[in-house]
Amino acid sequence: RALSPSGTWLLYLPCSWSIGLAAEPGCLPDWHMLALFGVGAVLMRGAGCTINDMWDRDYDKKVARTASRPLAAGDISTFQSFVFLGGQLSLALCVLLCLNYYSIILGAASLSLVITYPLMKRITYWPQLVLGLTFNWGALLGWSAIKGSCEWSVCLPLYLAGVMWTLVYDTIYAHQDKRDDIVIGVKSTALQFKEDTKQWLSGFSLAMLLSLCVAGMNCNQTFPYYSAVAAVGAHLAHQIYTLDIDKPEDCWKKFASNRTVGALLFTGIVLGNL
């Protein structure tokens, strides 16, 4: 699972939505920009994992699922991980410098979130919200990379939709670790919502769908887009309805299936634009 590309996809997909929505009517998204953001997503997801493992090395030793991570297992030193992180962030900066000035500043602004997110599970039961704010920055950045600045009437609802989506999939993910989390004193929305999880997830899903509709209306999206939003709603409803929060394997399966949610929406955006 540590090698699963799910996390990279979940970071990349909001970028792809934004780049797709910013394309001119009748045109395909900018493939050069999609590829560039793909490289950026791989690098920043990697950097996020490195930062997370550095903050959490003492916690990770106590959780079966994370005990084999290189820092927790003692395979590499803290200094080596700093050097590695420096390399990752330097490469990510090279990607960022390919964009316009507005996007460079906007992209750099996300770094404070990337660095502080791993600390949040020690101080709040809502670390998933901070992860959402971090992971969906691409919903702002993709648009500005194409257009030169953010059209807030489109970018903000798209960003909000992404944040709500992260609250859904990462709460499901957190249910895998809740027993370990209680023992080591780590907080999460899974522990906050407990048996009410499905009601909360339903609320977040509804907020996501409404936000996507607002974003679509503000950039004159067409029928295929709204069909995709409906398909996303159906997928989320099925996920939540069939979820067993006490079975880690089921939680993992539902979490990983969110790639499909993001891909459905991207397809709808592309077809809607055409």
Tab-separated table of C-alpha atoms in Angstrom:
chain	number	residue	atom	x	y	z
A	1	ARG	CA	0.000	0.000	0.000
A	2	ALA	CA	2.842	2.386	0.722
A	3	LEU	CA	3.784	1.989	-2.947
A	4	SER	CA	0.208	2.516	-4.133
A	5	PRO	CA	-0.152	5.364	-6.648
A	6	SER	CA	-3.594	6.271	-5.207
A	7	GLY	CA	-2.263	9.260	-3.280
A	8	THR	CA	-0.499	10.692	-6.335
A	9	TRP	CA	-3.676	10.334	-8.414
A	10	LEU	CA	-5.753	12.031	-5.711
A	11	LEU	CA	-3.291	14.944	-5.700
A	12	TYR	CA	-3.162	15.137	-9.502
A	13	LEU	CA	-6.850	14.859	-10.392
A	14	PRO	CA	-7.954	18.277	-9.004
A	15	CYS	CA	-5.142	19.804	-11.137
A	16	SER	CA	-6.521	18.023	-14.191
A	17	TRP	CA	-10.083	19.261	-13.486
A	18	SER	CA	-8.834	22.831	-13.275
A	19	ILE	CA	-6.715	22.608	-16.433
A	20	GLY	CA	-9.676	20.998	-18.238
A	21	LEU	CA	-12.136	23.692	-17.155
A	22	ALA	CA	-9.690	26.444	-18.186
A	23	ALA	CA	-9.445	25.137	-21.776
A	24	GLU	CA	-11.166	27.205	-24.457
A	25	PRO	CA	-14.683	26.001	-25.442
A	26	GLY	CA	-14.415	23.323	-28.133
A	27	CYS	CA	-10.781	22.573	-27.266
A	28	LEU	CA	-9.038	19.707	-25.506
A	29	PRO	CA	-7.087	20.501	-22.301
A	30	ASP	CA	-3.470	21.636	-22.683
A	31	TRP	CA	-1.609	18.300	-22.767
A	32	HIS	CA	1.742	19.947	-22.090
A	33	MET	CA	0.331	21.452	-18.884
A	34	LEU	CA	-1.343	18.170	-17.875
A	35	ALA	CA	2.010	16.390	-18.236
A	36	LEU	CA	3.878	19.094	-16.315
A	37	PHE	CA	1.373	18.931	-13.442
A	38	GLY	CA	1.653	15.126	-13.514
A	39	VAL	CA	5.385	15.381	-12.849
A	40	GLY	CA	4.725	18.011	-10.174
A	41	ALA	CA	2.141	15.777	-8.475
A	42	VAL	CA	4.586	12.854	-8.298
A	43	LEU	CA	7.290	15.094	-6.812
A	44	MET	CA	5.077	16.921	-4.318
A	45	ARG	CA	3.313	13.732	-3.224
A	46	GLY	CA	6.771	12.248	-2.601
A	47	ALA	CA	7.914	15.342	-0.703
A	48	GLY	CA	4.719	15.242	1.382
A	49	CYS	CA	5.377	11.600	2.271
A	50	THR	CA	8.958	12.409	3.260
A	51	ILE	CA	7.848	15.319	5.482
A	52	ASN	CA	5.090	13.154	6.981
A	53	ASP	CA	7.540	10.331	7.770
A	54	MET	CA	9.992	12.786	9.320
A	55	TRP	CA	7.350	14.237	11.654
A	56	ASP	CA	5.886	10.829	12.442
A	57	ARG	CA	8.905	8.549	12.782
A	58	ASP	CA	8.207	7.897	16.482
A	59	TYR	CA	4.489	7.283	15.892
A	60	ASP	CA	5.095	5.064	12.864
A	61	LYS	CA	7.119	2.604	14.955
A	62	LYS	CA	3.998	1.864	17.020
A	63	VAL	CA	1.601	1.174	14.116
A	64	ALA	CA	1.768	-2.190	12.360
A	65	ARG	CA	0.968	-0.673	8.941
A	66	THR	CA	3.718	1.961	9.106
A	67	ALA	CA	6.443	0.290	11.208
A	68	SER	CA	8.380	-0.759	8.100
A	69	ARG	CA	8.718	2.789	6.731
A	70	PRO	CA	12.444	3.569	6.213
A	71	LEU	CA	12.743	6.257	8.928
A	72	ALA	CA	10.668	4.374	11.496
A	73	ALA	CA	12.588	1.159	10.829
A	74	GLY	CA	15.919	2.983	11.131
A	75	ASP	CA	16.988	2.144	7.566
A	76	ILE	CA	17.852	5.794	6.888
A	77	SER	CA	18.845	8.696	9.148
A	78	THR	CA	17.015	11.985	9.639
A	79	PHE	CA	19.866	13.791	7.889
A	80	GLN	CA	19.594	11.520	4.845
A	81	SER	CA	15.862	12.182	4.673
A	82	PHE	CA	16.539	15.962	4.786
A	83	VAL	CA	18.917	15.628	1.824
A	84	PHE	CA	16.343	13.534	-0.053
A	85	LEU	CA	13.584	16.076	0.710
A	86	GLY	CA	15.830	18.871	-0.552
A	87	GLY	CA	16.208	16.995	-3.841
A	88	GLN	CA	12.459	16.431	-4.165
A	89	LEU	CA	11.592	20.080	-3.458
A	90	SER	CA	14.325	21.349	-5.815
A	91	LEU	CA	12.890	19.275	-8.673
A	92	ALA	CA	9.361	20.420	-7.785
A	93	LEU	CA	10.590	24.024	-7.884
A	94	CYS	CA	11.934	23.444	-11.412
A	95	VAL	CA	8.418	22.373	-12.439
A	96	LEU	CA	6.866	25.418	-10.729
A	97	LEU	CA	9.307	27.785	-12.471
A	98	CYS	CA	7.918	26.616	-15.839
A	99	LEU	CA	4.657	28.443	-14.967
A	100	ASN	CA	3.694	32.146	-15.017
A	101	TYR	CA	4.616	34.485	-12.115
A	102	TYR	CA	1.138	34.431	-10.564
A	103	SER	CA	1.210	30.624	-10.476
A	104	ILE	CA	4.749	30.497	-9.070
A	105	ILE	CA	3.663	32.643	-6.095
A	106	LEU	CA	0.388	30.711	-5.714
A	107	GLY	CA	2.236	27.384	-5.847
A	108	ALA	CA	4.880	28.486	-3.337
A	109	ALA	CA	2.092	29.562	-0.959
A	110	SER	CA	0.989	25.926	-0.608
A	111	LEU	CA	4.293	24.882	0.970
A	112	SER	CA	3.270	26.056	4.450
A	113	LEU	CA	0.293	23.657	4.269
A	114	VAL	CA	2.474	20.790	3.008
A	115	ILE	CA	4.877	21.220	5.929
A	116	THR	CA	2.305	21.735	8.719
A	117	TYR	CA	-0.331	19.180	7.654
A	118	PRO	CA	1.374	16.159	9.328
A	119	LEU	CA	1.295	17.984	12.699
A	120	MET	CA	-2.474	18.497	12.605
A	121	LYS	CA	-3.399	14.998	13.751
A	122	ARG	CA	-1.764	15.829	17.095
A	123	ILE	CA	-3.832	18.949	17.722
A	124	THR	CA	-7.205	18.547	16.005
A	125	TYR	CA	-9.721	15.836	15.164
A	126	TRP	CA	-9.959	17.451	11.709
A	127	PRO	CA	-6.551	16.758	10.088
A	128	GLN	CA	-8.500	15.519	7.036
A	129	LEU	CA	-9.753	19.081	6.482
A	130	VAL	CA	-6.177	20.414	6.423
A	131	LEU	CA	-5.202	17.592	4.063
A	132	GLY	CA	-8.104	18.689	1.828
A	133	LEU	CA	-6.845	22.293	1.800
A	134	THR	CA	-3.373	20.985	0.884
A	135	PHE	CA	-4.244	18.251	-1.619
A	136	ASN	CA	-6.620	20.373	-3.718
A	137	TRP	CA	-4.380	23.384	-4.230
A	138	GLY	CA	-4.048	22.202	-7.828
A	139	ALA	CA	-7.693	23.177	-8.381
A	140	LEU	CA	-6.490	26.801	-8.082
A	141	LEU	CA	-3.072	26.339	-9.662
A	142	GLY	CA	-4.208	24.526	-12.824
A	143	TRP	CA	-6.525	27.368	-13.810
A	144	SER	CA	-3.958	30.101	-13.117
A	145	ALA	CA	-1.287	28.168	-15.054
A	146	ILE	CA	-3.511	28.324	-18.148
A	147	LYS	CA	-5.192	31.719	-17.696
A	148	GLY	CA	-2.545	33.722	-15.846
A	149	SER	CA	-4.676	34.261	-12.730
A	150	CYS	CA	-7.569	32.643	-10.832
A	151	GLU	CA	-11.181	33.189	-11.833
A	152	TRP	CA	-12.447	32.905	-8.254
A	153	SER	CA	-16.097	32.285	-9.217
A	154	VAL	CA	-14.910	28.999	-10.786
A	155	CYS	CA	-11.746	28.164	-8.821
A	156	LEU	CA	-13.154	28.579	-5.295
A	157	PRO	CA	-16.184	26.270	-5.757
A	158	LEU	CA	-13.904	23.758	-7.516
A	159	TYR	CA	-11.431	23.967	-4.620
A	160	LEU	CA	-14.243	23.574	-2.085
A	161	ALA	CA	-15.544	20.526	-3.983
A	162	GLY	CA	-12.067	18.992	-3.794
A	163	VAL	CA	-11.786	19.697	-0.053
A	164	MET	CA	-15.168	18.011	0.562
A	165	TRP	CA	-14.055	15.043	-1.549
A	166	THR	CA	-10.849	14.679	0.498
A	167	LEU	CA	-12.932	14.681	3.699
A	168	VAL	CA	-14.879	11.744	2.252
A	169	TYR	CA	-12.008	9.561	1.075
A	170	ASP	CA	-9.549	10.349	3.861
A	171	THR	CA	-12.096	9.751	6.607
A	172	ILE	CA	-12.681	6.325	5.034
A	173	TYR	CA	-8.897	5.830	4.927
A	174	ALA	CA	-8.534	6.867	8.592
A	175	HIS	CA	-10.976	4.168	9.700
A	176	GLN	CA	-8.259	1.601	8.839
A	177	ASP	CA	-5.992	2.935	11.582
A	178	LYS	CA	-8.471	3.984	14.259
A	179	ARG	CA	-7.512	1.282	16.779
A	180	ASP	CA	-3.809	2.152	16.547
A	181	ASP	CA	-4.629	5.882	16.568
A	182	ILE	CA	-6.498	5.590	19.882
A	183	VAL	CA	-3.534	3.769	21.456
A	184	ILE	CA	-0.899	6.289	20.325
A	185	GLY	CA	-3.097	9.369	20.798
A	186	VAL	CA	-3.475	10.489	17.179
A	187	LYS	CA	-6.690	12.279	16.162
A	188	SER	CA	-8.794	11.919	12.999
A	189	THR	CA	-12.280	12.532	11.616
A	190	ALA	CA	-12.804	8.760	11.828
A	191	LEU	CA	-12.489	9.010	15.631
A	192	GLN	CA	-14.551	12.210	15.696
A	193	PHE	CA	-17.520	10.853	13.700
A	194	LYS	CA	-17.433	7.236	14.978
A	195	GLU	CA	-20.776	5.555	14.167
A	196	ASP	CA	-22.117	8.742	12.543
A	197	THR	CA	-19.482	8.531	9.815
A	198	LYS	CA	-21.926	7.757	6.997
A	199	GLN	CA	-24.121	10.783	7.757
A	200	TRP	CA	-21.081	13.070	7.714
A	201	LEU	CA	-19.759	11.541	4.488
A	202	SER	CA	-23.172	12.019	2.876
A	203	GLY	CA	-23.127	15.694	3.860
A	204	PHE	CA	-19.616	16.209	2.459
A	205	SER	CA	-20.623	14.450	-0.787
A	206	LEU	CA	-23.666	16.694	-1.181
A	207	ALA	CA	-21.534	19.800	-0.604
A	208	MET	CA	-19.060	18.518	-3.210
A	209	LEU	CA	-21.785	17.999	-5.831
A	210	LEU	CA	-23.338	21.438	-5.203
A	211	SER	CA	-19.908	23.101	-5.452
A	212	LEU	CA	-19.214	21.310	-8.733
A	213	CYS	CA	-22.540	22.554	-10.110
A	214	VAL	CA	-21.691	26.138	-9.108
A	215	ALA	CA	-18.225	25.860	-10.702
A	216	GLY	CA	-19.786	24.433	-13.874
A	217	MET	CA	-22.426	27.158	-14.122
A	218	ASN	CA	-19.820	29.897	-13.629
A	219	CYS	CA	-17.782	28.698	-16.611
A	220	ASN	CA	-20.758	27.764	-18.821
A	221	GLN	CA	-20.254	24.001	-18.731
A	222	THR	CA	-22.566	21.783	-20.808
A	223	PHE	CA	-24.620	18.600	-20.459
A	224	PRO	CA	-21.729	16.032	-20.393
A	225	TYR	CA	-20.222	17.862	-17.417
A	226	TYR	CA	-23.414	17.651	-15.359
A	227	SER	CA	-23.847	13.999	-16.387
A	228	ALA	CA	-20.379	13.335	-14.958
A	229	VAL	CA	-21.287	15.190	-11.742
A	230	ALA	CA	-24.354	12.916	-11.458
A	231	ALA	CA	-22.128	9.847	-12.033
A	232	VAL	CA	-19.757	11.088	-9.320
A	233	GLY	CA	-22.751	11.422	-6.974
A	234	ALA	CA	-23.856	7.857	-7.754
A	235	HIS	CA	-20.334	6.512	-7.172
A	236	LEU	CA	-20.029	8.306	-3.825
A	237	ALA	CA	-23.499	7.157	-2.747
A	238	HIS	CA	-22.556	3.545	-3.515
A	239	GLN	CA	-19.222	3.920	-1.675
A	240	ILE	CA	-20.877	5.296	1.451
A	241	TYR	CA	-23.841	2.902	1.403
A	242	THR	CA	-21.689	-0.247	1.113
A	243	LEU	CA	-18.841	0.938	3.376
A	244	ASP	CA	-17.980	-1.183	6.408
A	245	ILE	CA	-16.018	1.161	8.681
A	246	ASP	CA	-14.853	-1.749	10.866
A	247	LYS	CA	-13.194	-3.682	8.027
A	248	PRO	CA	-9.793	-2.174	7.115
A	249	GLU	CA	-9.725	-4.072	3.792
A	250	ASP	CA	-13.086	-2.608	2.772
A	251	CYS	CA	-11.978	0.889	3.822
A	252	TRP	CA	-8.873	0.536	1.651
A	253	LYS	CA	-10.911	-0.659	-1.328
A	254	LYS	CA	-13.375	2.241	-1.038
A	255	PHE	CA	-10.551	4.748	-0.575
A	256	ALA	CA	-8.688	3.506	-3.663
A	257	SER	CA	-11.870	3.613	-5.782
A	258	ASN	CA	-11.849	7.411	-5.529
A	259	ARG	CA	-9.471	7.542	-8.474
A	260	THR	CA	-12.521	6.574	-10.531
A	261	VAL	CA	-14.480	9.508	-9.066
A	262	GLY	CA	-11.776	11.956	-10.159
A	263	ALA	CA	-11.396	10.367	-13.593
A	264	LEU	CA	-15.174	10.473	-14.182
A	265	LEU	CA	-15.244	14.184	-13.463
A	266	PHE	CA	-12.234	14.888	-15.693
A	267	THR	CA	-13.877	12.981	-18.557
A	268	GLY	CA	-17.063	15.019	-18.064
A	269	ILE	CA	-15.088	18.274	-18.103
A	270	VAL	CA	-13.285	17.373	-21.355
A	271	LEU	CA	-16.481	16.225	-23.116
A	272	GLY	CA	-18.430	19.194	-21.744
A	273	ASN	CA	-15.816	21.570	-23.167
A	274	LEU	CA	-15.874	19.888	-26.585
